[in-house]
Amino acid sequence: MSGVTEMTVRPARDDEVRRWLDEAAAEFAREQVAAGTWAGEGAFAKAREQQEALLATSAMLFLIGETPDGTPVGRLWIGLTHPRGVPGCAWLNDIEVFPGHRGRGLGRALLAAAEEAARAHGATALELNVFGANRTAVHLYETSGYRVTTQQMRKDLT
């Protein structure tokens, strides 16, 4: 891994949020299908439905990580209210370092920015969900002090 690129975080513009929500729903649907939890047919519509319900129930922060010259390198989507109502706990809906900027410590920097943003809005904890097959993300969270609070497991019987 080469050195960490300097990064700042700013609120996402409305057009960035709209594009992001489309991309996030498509990616979430793909991950659910790959994990075997959803059928392929109707997965995108289901992802959008869940996304809309989430957006209607919590204050959200949409943040963009940028280099000093204004190049976007990643993004954060934080729900200030936990989806299961855990008091004082924010929820990290999405974190992404854009392709071409990975491997430079930006994921860790974005995660730290998410924690700071949640703390600044009164959260005393931050939770997230990660697909088990995403070993890079699991490692990032484990080495950043996150611990497993629940775990869902699956065995294909075919």
CSV table of N, CA and C in Angstrom, one decimal:
chain,number,residue,atom,x,y,z
A,1,MET,N,0.9,-1.2,0.0
A,1,MET,CA,0.0,0.0,0.0
A,1,MET,C,0.9,1.2,0.0
A,2,SER,N,0.6,2.1,-0.9
A,2,SER,CA,1.4,3.4,-0.9
A,2,SER,C,0.8,4.3,0.1
A,3,GLY,N,1.4,5.5,0.3
A,3,GLY,CA,1.0,6.5,1.3
A,3,GLY,C,-0.5,6.9,1.1
A,4,VAL,N,-1.0,7.4,2.2
A,4,VAL,CA,-2.4,7.9,2.2
A,4,VAL,C,-2.4,9.2,1.5
A,5,THR,N,-3.4,9.3,0.6
A,5,THR,CA,-3.7,10.6,-0.1
A,5,THR,C,-4.4,11.5,0.9
A,6,GLU,N,-4.0,12.8,0.9
A,6,GLU,CA,-4.7,13.8,1.7
A,6,GLU,C,-6.2,13.9,1.2
A,7,MET,N,-7.1,14.0,2.1
A,7,MET,CA,-8.5,14.0,1.8
A,7,MET,C,-9.3,14.9,2.7
A,8,THR,N,-10.3,15.6,2.2
A,8,THR,CA,-11.3,16.3,3.0
A,8,THR,C,-12.6,15.7,2.7
A,9,VAL,N,-13.6,16.0,3.5
A,9,VAL,CA,-15.0,15.5,3.3
A,9,VAL,C,-15.9,16.7,3.3
A,10,ARG,N,-16.8,16.6,2.3
A,10,ARG,CA,-17.8,17.7,2.1
A,10,ARG,C,-19.2,17.1,1.9
A,11,PRO,N,-20.3,17.8,2.2
A,11,PRO,CA,-21.6,17.3,1.9
A,11,PRO,C,-21.8,17.1,0.4
A,12,ALA,N,-22.5,16.0,0.0
A,12,ALA,CA,-22.7,15.7,-1.4
A,12,ALA,C,-23.8,16.6,-1.9
A,13,ARG,N,-23.7,17.0,-3.2
A,13,ARG,CA,-24.7,17.8,-3.9
A,13,ARG,C,-25.9,16.9,-4.2
A,14,ASP,N,-27.0,17.6,-4.5
A,14,ASP,CA,-28.3,16.8,-4.8
A,14,ASP,C,-28.1,15.9,-6.0
A,15,ASP,N,-27.4,16.4,-7.0
A,15,ASP,CA,-27.2,15.5,-8.2
A,15,ASP,C,-26.3,14.3,-7.9
A,16,GLU,N,-25.3,14.5,-7.0
A,16,GLU,CA,-24.5,13.4,-6.6
A,16,GLU,C,-25.3,12.4,-5.8
A,17,VAL,N,-26.1,12.9,-4.9
A,17,VAL,CA,-27.0,12.0,-4.1
A,17,VAL,C,-27.9,11.1,-5.0
A,18,ARG,N,-28.5,11.8,-5.9
A,18,ARG,CA,-29.5,11.0,-6.8
A,18,ARG,C,-28.7,9.9,-7.6
A,19,ARG,N,-27.6,10.3,-8.2
A,19,ARG,CA,-26.8,9.3,-8.9
A,19,ARG,C,-26.3,8.1,-8.0
A,20,TRP,N,-25.9,8.5,-6.8
A,20,TRP,CA,-25.4,7.6,-5.8
A,20,TRP,C,-26.5,6.6,-5.4
A,21,LEU,N,-27.7,7.1,-5.1
A,21,LEU,CA,-28.8,6.2,-4.7
A,21,LEU,C,-29.1,5.2,-5.8
A,22,ASP,N,-29.1,5.6,-7.0
A,22,ASP,CA,-29.3,4.7,-8.1
A,22,ASP,C,-28.2,3.6,-8.1
A,23,GLU,N,-26.9,4.0,-8.0
A,23,GLU,CA,-25.8,3.1,-8.0
A,23,GLU,C,-25.9,2.2,-6.8
A,24,ALA,N,-26.2,2.7,-5.6
A,24,ALA,CA,-26.2,2.0,-4.4
A,24,ALA,C,-27.3,0.9,-4.4
A,25,ALA,N,-28.5,1.2,-5.0
A,25,ALA,CA,-29.5,0.3,-5.1
A,25,ALA,C,-29.1,-0.9,-6.0
A,26,ALA,N,-28.5,-0.6,-7.1
A,26,ALA,CA,-28.1,-1.6,-8.0
A,26,ALA,C,-27.0,-2.5,-7.4
A,27,GLU,N,-26.1,-1.9,-6.7
A,27,GLU,CA,-25.0,-2.7,-6.0
A,27,GLU,C,-25.6,-3.5,-4.9
A,28,PHE,N,-26.5,-3.0,-4.1
A,28,PHE,CA,-27.1,-3.7,-3.0
A,28,PHE,C,-27.9,-4.9,-3.6
A,29,ALA,N,-28.6,-4.7,-4.6
A,29,ALA,CA,-29.4,-5.8,-5.3
A,29,ALA,C,-28.4,-6.9,-5.7
A,30,ARG,N,-27.3,-6.5,-6.4
A,30,ARG,CA,-26.3,-7.5,-6.9
A,30,ARG,C,-25.7,-8.3,-5.7
A,31,GLU,N,-25.4,-7.6,-4.6
A,31,GLU,CA,-24.8,-8.3,-3.4
A,31,GLU,C,-25.8,-9.2,-2.8
A,32,GLN,N,-27.1,-8.8,-2.7
A,32,GLN,CA,-28.1,-9.7,-2.1
A,32,GLN,C,-28.3,-11.0,-3.0
A,33,VAL,N,-28.3,-10.8,-4.3
A,33,VAL,CA,-28.4,-11.9,-5.2
A,33,VAL,C,-27.2,-12.8,-5.1
A,34,ALA,N,-26.0,-12.2,-5.1
A,34,ALA,CA,-24.7,-13.0,-5.0
A,34,ALA,C,-24.7,-13.8,-3.7
A,35,ALA,N,-25.2,-13.2,-2.6
A,35,ALA,CA,-25.2,-13.8,-1.3
A,35,ALA,C,-26.3,-14.9,-1.2
A,36,GLY,N,-27.2,-15.0,-2.2
A,36,GLY,CA,-28.2,-16.0,-2.2
A,36,GLY,C,-29.4,-15.6,-1.3
A,37,THR,N,-29.5,-14.4,-0.9
A,37,THR,CA,-30.6,-14.0,-0.1
A,37,THR,C,-31.8,-13.4,-0.9
A,38,TRP,N,-31.6,-13.0,-2.1
A,38,TRP,CA,-32.7,-12.6,-3.0
A,38,TRP,C,-32.6,-13.3,-4.3
A,39,ALA,N,-33.8,-13.5,-5.0
A,39,ALA,CA,-33.8,-13.9,-6.3
A,39,ALA,C,-33.4,-12.7,-7.2
A,40,GLY,N,-32.9,-13.0,-8.4
A,40,GLY,CA,-32.4,-12.0,-9.3
A,40,GLY,C,-33.6,-11.1,-9.8
A,41,GLU,N,-34.7,-11.8,-10.1
A,41,GLU,CA,-35.9,-11.1,-10.6
A,41,GLU,C,-36.5,-10.2,-9.5
A,42,GLY,N,-36.6,-8.9,-9.8
A,42,GLY,CA,-37.2,-8.0,-8.9
A,42,GLY,C,-36.2,-7.5,-7.8
A,43,ALA,N,-34.9,-7.9,-7.9
A,43,ALA,CA,-34.0,-7.5,-6.8
A,43,ALA,C,-33.8,-6.0,-6.8
A,44,PHE,N,-33.6,-5.3,-8.0
A,44,PHE,CA,-33.4,-3.9,-8.0
A,44,PHE,C,-34.6,-3.2,-7.4
A,45,ALA,N,-35.8,-3.6,-7.8
A,45,ALA,CA,-37.0,-2.9,-7.3
A,45,ALA,C,-37.1,-3.1,-5.7
A,46,LYS,N,-36.7,-4.3,-5.3
A,46,LYS,CA,-36.8,-4.5,-3.8
A,46,LYS,C,-35.7,-3.6,-3.1
A,47,ALA,N,-34.6,-3.5,-3.7
A,47,ALA,CA,-33.5,-2.6,-3.1
A,47,ALA,C,-34.0,-1.2,-3.1
A,48,ARG,N,-34.6,-0.7,-4.1
A,48,ARG,CA,-35.1,0.7,-4.2
A,48,ARG,C,-36.2,0.9,-3.1
A,49,GLU,N,-37.1,-0.1,-3.0
A,49,GLU,CA,-38.2,0.0,-2.0
A,49,GLU,C,-37.6,0.1,-0.6
A,50,GLN,N,-36.6,-0.7,-0.3
A,50,GLN,CA,-35.9,-0.7,1.1
A,50,GLN,C,-35.2,0.7,1.2
A,51,GLN,N,-34.6,1.1,0.2
A,51,GLN,CA,-33.9,2.4,0.2
A,51,GLN,C,-34.8,3.6,0.5
A,52,GLU,N,-36.0,3.6,-0.2
A,52,GLU,CA,-37.0,4.6,0.0
A,52,GLU,C,-37.5,4.6,1.4
A,53,ALA,N,-37.8,3.4,2.0
A,53,ALA,CA,-38.2,3.3,3.4
A,53,ALA,C,-37.2,3.8,4.3
A,54,LEU,N,-35.9,3.5,4.1
A,54,LEU,CA,-34.9,4.0,4.9
A,54,LEU,C,-34.7,5.5,4.9
A,55,LEU,N,-34.8,6.1,3.7
A,55,LEU,CA,-34.7,7.5,3.5
A,55,LEU,C,-35.9,8.3,4.2
A,56,ALA,N,-37.0,7.6,4.3
A,56,ALA,CA,-38.2,8.3,4.9
A,56,ALA,C,-38.1,8.2,6.4
A,57,THR,N,-37.2,7.4,7.0
A,57,THR,CA,-37.3,7.2,8.5
A,57,THR,C,-36.1,7.8,9.2
A,58,SER,N,-35.1,8.4,8.6
A,58,SER,CA,-33.9,8.8,9.3
A,58,SER,C,-33.3,10.0,8.7
A,59,ALA,N,-32.7,10.9,9.5
A,59,ALA,CA,-31.9,12.0,8.9
A,59,ALA,C,-30.6,11.3,8.4
A,60,MET,N,-30.2,11.8,7.2
A,60,MET,CA,-29.1,11.2,6.5
A,60,MET,C,-28.0,12.2,6.2
A,61,LEU,N,-26.8,11.7,6.3
A,61,LEU,CA,-25.6,12.5,5.8
A,61,LEU,C,-25.1,11.8,4.6
A,62,PHE,N,-24.9,12.6,3.5
A,62,PHE,CA,-24.3,12.1,2.3
A,62,PHE,C,-23.0,12.9,2.1
A,63,LEU,N,-21.9,12.3,2.2
A,63,LEU,CA,-20.6,13.0,2.2
A,63,LEU,C,-19.7,12.5,1.1
A,64,ILE,N,-18.9,13.4,0.5
A,64,ILE,CA,-18.0,13.0,-0.5
A,64,ILE,C,-16.5,13.3,0.0
A,65,GLY,N,-15.6,12.3,-0.2
A,65,GLY,CA,-14.2,12.5,0.1
A,65,GLY,C,-13.5,13.1,-1.1
A,66,GLU,N,-12.7,14.1,-0.9
A,66,GLU,CA,-12.0,14.7,-2.1
A,66,GLU,C,-10.5,15.0,-1.7
A,67,THR,N,-9.7,14.9,-2.7
A,67,THR,CA,-8.3,15.4,-2.6
A,67,THR,C,-8.3,16.9,-2.6
A,68,PRO,N,-7.2,17.5,-2.2
A,68,PRO,CA,-7.1,19.0,-2.1
A,68,PRO,C,-7.4,19.7,-3.4
A,69,ASP,N,-7.2,19.0,-4.6
A,69,ASP,CA,-7.5,19.6,-5.9
A,69,ASP,C,-9.0,19.4,-6.3
A,70,GLY,N,-9.8,18.8,-5.4
A,70,GLY,CA,-11.2,18.7,-5.7
A,70,GLY,C,-11.6,17.4,-6.4
A,71,THR,N,-10.7,16.4,-6.5
A,71,THR,CA,-11.0,15.1,-7.1
A,71,THR,C,-11.7,14.3,-6.1
A,72,PRO,N,-13.0,13.8,-6.5
A,72,PRO,CA,-13.7,12.9,-5.6
A,72,PRO,C,-13.0,11.5,-5.5
A,73,VAL,N,-12.8,11.0,-4.3
A,73,VAL,CA,-12.1,9.7,-4.2
A,73,VAL,C,-13.0,8.7,-3.4
A,74,GLY,N,-14.1,9.2,-2.9
A,74,GLY,CA,-15.0,8.2,-2.2
A,74,GLY,C,-16.2,8.9,-1.6
A,75,ARG,N,-17.0,8.1,-0.9
A,75,ARG,CA,-18.3,8.6,-0.4
A,75,ARG,C,-18.8,7.9,0.8
A,76,LEU,N,-19.6,8.6,1.6
A,76,LEU,CA,-20.2,8.0,2.8
A,76,LEU,C,-21.7,8.3,2.9
A,77,TRP,N,-22.5,7.4,3.3
A,77,TRP,CA,-23.9,7.5,3.5
A,77,TRP,C,-24.2,7.1,5.0
A,78,ILE,N,-24.5,8.0,5.8
A,78,ILE,CA,-24.7,7.8,7.2
A,78,ILE,C,-26.2,8.1,7.6
A,79,GLY,N,-26.8,7.1,8.3
A,79,GLY,CA,-28.1,7.4,8.8
A,79,GLY,C,-27.9,7.8,10.3
A,80,LEU,N,-28.5,8.9,10.7
A,80,LEU,CA,-28.3,9.4,12.1
A,80,LEU,C,-29.2,8.7,13.1
A,81,THR,N,-30.1,7.9,12.6
A,81,THR,CA,-31.0,7.1,13.4
A,81,THR,C,-30.8,5.6,13.0
A,82,HIS,N,-30.5,4.8,14.0
A,82,HIS,CA,-30.3,3.4,13.7
A,82,HIS,C,-31.6,2.7,13.2
A,83,PRO,N,-31.4,1.8,12.2
A,83,PRO,CA,-32.6,1.2,11.6
A,83,PRO,C,-33.5,0.4,12.5
A,84,ARG,N,-32.9,-0.1,13.6
A,84,ARG,CA,-33.7,-0.8,14.6
A,84,ARG,C,-33.9,0.0,15.9
A,85,GLY,N,-33.6,1.3,15.8
A,85,GLY,CA,-33.9,2.2,16.9
A,85,GLY,C,-33.0,2.1,18.1
A,86,VAL,N,-31.7,1.6,17.9
A,86,VAL,CA,-30.8,1.6,18.9
A,86,VAL,C,-30.4,3.0,19.4
A,87,PRO,N,-30.7,3.4,20.6
A,87,PRO,CA,-30.4,4.8,21.1
A,87,PRO,C,-29.0,5.2,20.9
A,88,GLY,N,-28.8,6.4,20.4
A,88,GLY,CA,-27.4,7.0,20.3
A,88,GLY,C,-26.5,6.3,19.3
A,89,CYS,N,-27.1,5.5,18.5
A,89,CYS,CA,-26.3,4.7,17.5
A,89,CYS,C,-26.6,5.1,16.1
A,90,ALA,N,-25.6,5.6,15.3
A,90,ALA,CA,-25.8,5.9,13.9
A,90,ALA,C,-25.6,4.7,13.1
A,91,TRP,N,-25.9,4.7,11.8
A,91,TRP,CA,-25.8,3.5,10.9
A,91,TRP,C,-25.0,3.9,9.7
A,92,LEU,N,-24.0,3.2,9.4
A,92,LEU,CA,-23.2,3.5,8.1
A,92,LEU,C,-23.9,2.7,7.0
A,93,ASN,N,-24.6,3.3,6.2
A,93,ASN,CA,-25.3,2.6,5.1
A,93,ASN,C,-24.4,2.3,3.9
A,94,ASP,N,-23.4,3.1,3.7
A,94,ASP,CA,-22.6,2.9,2.5
A,94,ASP,C,-21.3,3.6,2.7
A,95,ILE,N,-20.2,3.0,2.3
A,95,ILE,CA,-18.9,3.6,2.3
A,95,ILE,C,-18.2,3.0,1.0
A,96,GLU,N,-17.6,3.9,0.3
A,96,GLU,CA,-17.0,3.5,-1.0
A,96,GLU,C,-15.8,4.3,-1.3
A,97,VAL,N,-14.7,3.7,-1.6
A,97,VAL,CA,-13.5,4.4,-2.2
A,97,VAL,C,-13.6,4.1,-3.7
A,98,PHE,N,-13.6,5.1,-4.5
A,98,PHE,CA,-13.8,4.9,-6.0
A,98,PHE,C,-12.6,4.1,-6.6
A,99,PRO,N,-12.9,3.3,-7.6
A,99,PRO,CA,-11.8,2.6,-8.3
A,99,PRO,C,-10.8,3.6,-8.8
A,100,GLY,N,-9.5,3.2,-8.7
A,100,GLY,CA,-8.4,4.0,-9.1
A,100,GLY,C,-7.8,4.8,-7.9
A,101,HIS,N,-8.6,4.8,-6.8
A,101,HIS,CA,-8.1,5.5,-5.6
A,101,HIS,C,-7.9,4.5,-4.4
A,102,ARG,N,-8.1,3.2,-4.7
A,102,ARG,CA,-8.1,2.2,-3.6
A,102,ARG,C,-6.6,1.8,-3.3
A,103,GLY,N,-6.4,1.3,-2.1
A,103,GLY,CA,-5.1,0.8,-1.7
A,103,GLY,C,-4.2,1.9,-1.2
A,104,ARG,N,-4.7,3.1,-0.9
A,104,ARG,CA,-3.9,4.2,-0.3
A,104,ARG,C,-4.4,4.7,1.0
A,105,GLY,N,-5.2,3.9,1.7
A,105,GLY,CA,-5.6,4.2,3.1
A,105,GLY,C,-6.8,5.1,3.1
A,106,LEU,N,-7.5,5.3,2.0
A,106,LEU,CA,-8.6,6.2,1.9
A,106,LEU,C,-9.9,5.6,2.6
A,107,GLY,N,-10.0,4.3,2.5
A,107,GLY,CA,-11.1,3.6,3.2
A,107,GLY,C,-11.1,3.9,4.7
A,108,ARG,N,-9.9,3.7,5.2
A,108,ARG,CA,-9.7,4.0,6.7
A,108,ARG,C,-10.0,5.5,7.0
A,109,ALA,N,-9.5,6.4,6.1
A,109,ALA,CA,-9.7,7.8,6.3
A,109,ALA,C,-11.2,8.1,6.2
A,110,LEU,N,-11.9,7.5,5.2
A,110,LEU,CA,-13.4,7.7,5.1
A,110,LEU,C,-14.1,7.2,6.3
A,111,LEU,N,-13.7,6.0,6.8
A,111,LEU,CA,-14.3,5.5,8.0
A,111,LEU,C,-14.2,6.4,9.2
A,112,ALA,N,-13.0,6.9,9.4
A,112,ALA,CA,-12.7,7.9,10.5
A,112,ALA,C,-13.6,9.1,10.3
A,113,ALA,N,-13.7,9.6,9.1
A,113,ALA,CA,-14.6,10.7,8.8
A,113,ALA,C,-16.0,10.4,9.1
A,114,ALA,N,-16.5,9.2,8.8
A,114,ALA,CA,-17.9,8.8,9.2
A,114,ALA,C,-18.1,8.8,10.7
A,115,GLU,N,-17.1,8.3,11.4
A,115,GLU,CA,-17.2,8.3,12.9
A,115,GLU,C,-17.2,9.7,13.4
A,116,GLU,N,-16.4,10.6,12.9
A,116,GLU,CA,-16.4,12.0,13.4
A,116,GLU,C,-17.7,12.7,13.0
A,117,ALA,N,-18.3,12.4,11.8
A,117,ALA,CA,-19.5,13.1,11.5
A,117,ALA,C,-20.7,12.6,12.3
A,118,ALA,N,-20.7,11.3,12.6
A,118,ALA,CA,-21.7,10.7,13.5
A,118,ALA,C,-21.6,11.3,14.9
A,119,ARG,N,-20.4,11.3,15.4
A,119,ARG,CA,-20.1,11.9,16.7
A,119,ARG,C,-20.6,13.4,16.8
A,120,ALA,N,-20.3,14.1,15.7
A,120,ALA,CA,-20.7,15.5,15.7
A,120,ALA,C,-22.2,15.7,15.7
A,121,HIS,N,-22.9,14.7,15.3
A,121,HIS,CA,-24.4,14.8,15.3
A,121,HIS,C,-25.0,14.1,16.5
A,122,GLY,N,-24.2,13.8,17.5
A,122,GLY,CA,-24.7,13.3,18.8
A,122,GLY,C,-24.6,11.8,18.9
A,123,ALA,N,-24.1,11.0,18.0
A,123,ALA,CA,-24.1,9.6,18.1
A,123,ALA,C,-22.9,9.2,19.0
A,124,THR,N,-23.2,8.1,19.8
A,124,THR,CA,-22.2,7.6,20.7
A,124,THR,C,-21.6,6.3,20.2
A,125,ALA,N,-22.2,5.8,19.1
A,125,ALA,CA,-21.8,4.5,18.4
A,125,ALA,C,-22.1,4.6,17.0
A,126,LEU,N,-21.4,3.7,16.2
A,126,LEU,CA,-21.7,3.6,14.8
A,126,LEU,C,-21.7,2.1,14.4
A,127,GLU,N,-22.8,1.7,13.8
A,127,GLU,CA,-22.9,0.3,13.4
A,127,GLU,C,-23.0,0.2,11.8
A,128,LEU,N,-22.7,-1.0,11.3
A,128,LEU,CA,-22.8,-1.2,9.9
A,128,LEU,C,-23.0,-2.6,9.6
A,129,ASN,N,-23.3,-3.0,8.4
A,129,ASN,CA,-23.4,-4.3,7.9
A,129,ASN,C,-22.4,-4.5,6.8
A,130,VAL,N,-21.8,-5.7,6.8
A,130,VAL,CA,-20.8,-6.0,5.8
A,130,VAL,C,-21.1,-7.4,5.3
A,131,PHE,N,-21.1,-7.6,4.0
A,131,PHE,CA,-21.2,-9.0,3.4
A,131,PHE,C,-20.0,-9.8,3.8
A,132,GLY,N,-20.1,-11.0,4.2
A,132,GLY,CA,-19.0,-11.8,4.7
A,132,GLY,C,-18.0,-12.1,3.6
A,133,ALA,N,-18.4,-12.1,2.3
A,133,ALA,CA,-17.4,-12.3,1.2
A,133,ALA,C,-16.5,-11.1,1.0
A,134,ASN,N,-16.9,-10.0,1.5
A,134,ASN,CA,-16.1,-8.8,1.3
A,134,ASN,C,-15.0,-8.7,2.4
A,135,ARG,N,-14.0,-9.6,2.2
A,135,ARG,CA,-12.9,-9.7,3.2
A,135,ARG,C,-12.1,-8.4,3.4
A,136,THR,N,-11.9,-7.6,2.3
A,136,THR,CA,-11.2,-6.4,2.5
A,136,THR,C,-11.9,-5.5,3.5
A,137,ALA,N,-13.2,-5.3,3.3
A,137,ALA,CA,-14.0,-4.5,4.2
A,137,ALA,C,-14.0,-5.1,5.6
A,138,VAL,N,-14.2,-6.4,5.7
A,138,VAL,CA,-14.2,-7.0,7.1
A,138,VAL,C,-12.9,-6.7,7.8
A,139,HIS,N,-11.8,-6.8,7.1
A,139,HIS,CA,-10.5,-6.5,7.7
A,139,HIS,C,-10.4,-5.1,8.1
A,140,LEU,N,-10.9,-4.1,7.3
A,140,LEU,CA,-10.8,-2.7,7.6
A,140,LEU,C,-11.6,-2.5,8.9
A,141,TYR,N,-12.8,-3.0,9.0
A,141,TYR,CA,-13.7,-2.8,10.2
A,141,TYR,C,-13.0,-3.4,11.4
A,142,GLU,N,-12.6,-4.6,11.3
A,142,GLU,CA,-11.9,-5.3,12.5
A,142,GLU,C,-10.7,-4.5,13.0
A,143,THR,N,-9.9,-4.1,12.1
A,143,THR,CA,-8.7,-3.3,12.5
A,143,THR,C,-9.0,-1.9,12.9
A,144,SER,N,-10.2,-1.5,12.7
A,144,SER,CA,-10.6,-0.1,13.1
A,144,SER,C,-11.4,-0.2,14.4
A,145,GLY,N,-11.5,-1.3,15.0
A,145,GLY,CA,-12.1,-1.4,16.3
A,145,GLY,C,-13.5,-1.9,16.3
A,146,TYR,N,-14.1,-2.2,15.2
A,146,TYR,CA,-15.5,-2.7,15.1
A,146,TYR,C,-15.5,-4.2,15.6
A,147,ARG,N,-16.6,-4.6,16.2
A,147,ARG,CA,-16.7,-6.0,16.6
A,147,ARG,C,-18.0,-6.5,16.1
A,148,VAL,N,-18.1,-7.8,16.0
A,148,VAL,CA,-19.3,-8.5,15.5
A,148,VAL,C,-20.4,-8.4,16.6
A,149,THR,N,-21.6,-7.9,16.3
A,149,THR,CA,-22.6,-7.8,17.3
A,149,THR,C,-23.7,-8.8,16.9
A,150,THR,N,-23.9,-9.2,15.7
A,150,THR,CA,-24.8,-10.2,15.2
A,150,THR,C,-24.1,-10.9,14.0
A,151,GLN,N,-24.5,-12.1,13.7
A,151,GLN,CA,-23.9,-12.7,12.6
A,151,GLN,C,-24.9,-13.6,11.9
A,152,GLN,N,-25.1,-13.5,10.7
A,152,GLN,CA,-26.0,-14.4,9.9
A,152,GLN,C,-25.2,-15.3,9.1
A,153,MET,N,-25.5,-16.6,9.1
A,153,MET,CA,-24.7,-17.5,8.3
A,153,MET,C,-25.6,-18.3,7.4
A,154,ARG,N,-25.0,-18.9,6.4
A,154,ARG,CA,-25.8,-19.7,5.4
A,154,ARG,C,-25.0,-20.8,4.9
A,155,LYS,N,-25.6,-21.9,4.6
A,155,LYS,CA,-25.0,-23.1,3.9
A,155,LYS,C,-26.0,-23.5,2.8
A,156,ASP,N,-25.4,-23.5,1.6
A,156,ASP,CA,-26.2,-24.0,0.4
A,156,ASP,C,-26.3,-25.5,0.5
A,157,LEU,N,-27.5,-26.1,0.3
A,157,LEU,CA,-27.7,-27.5,0.5
A,157,LEU,C,-27.9,-28.2,-0.8
A,158,THR,N,-27.4,-27.6,-1.9
A,158,THR,CA,-27.5,-28.3,-3.2
A,158,THR,C,-26.1,-28.9,-3.6
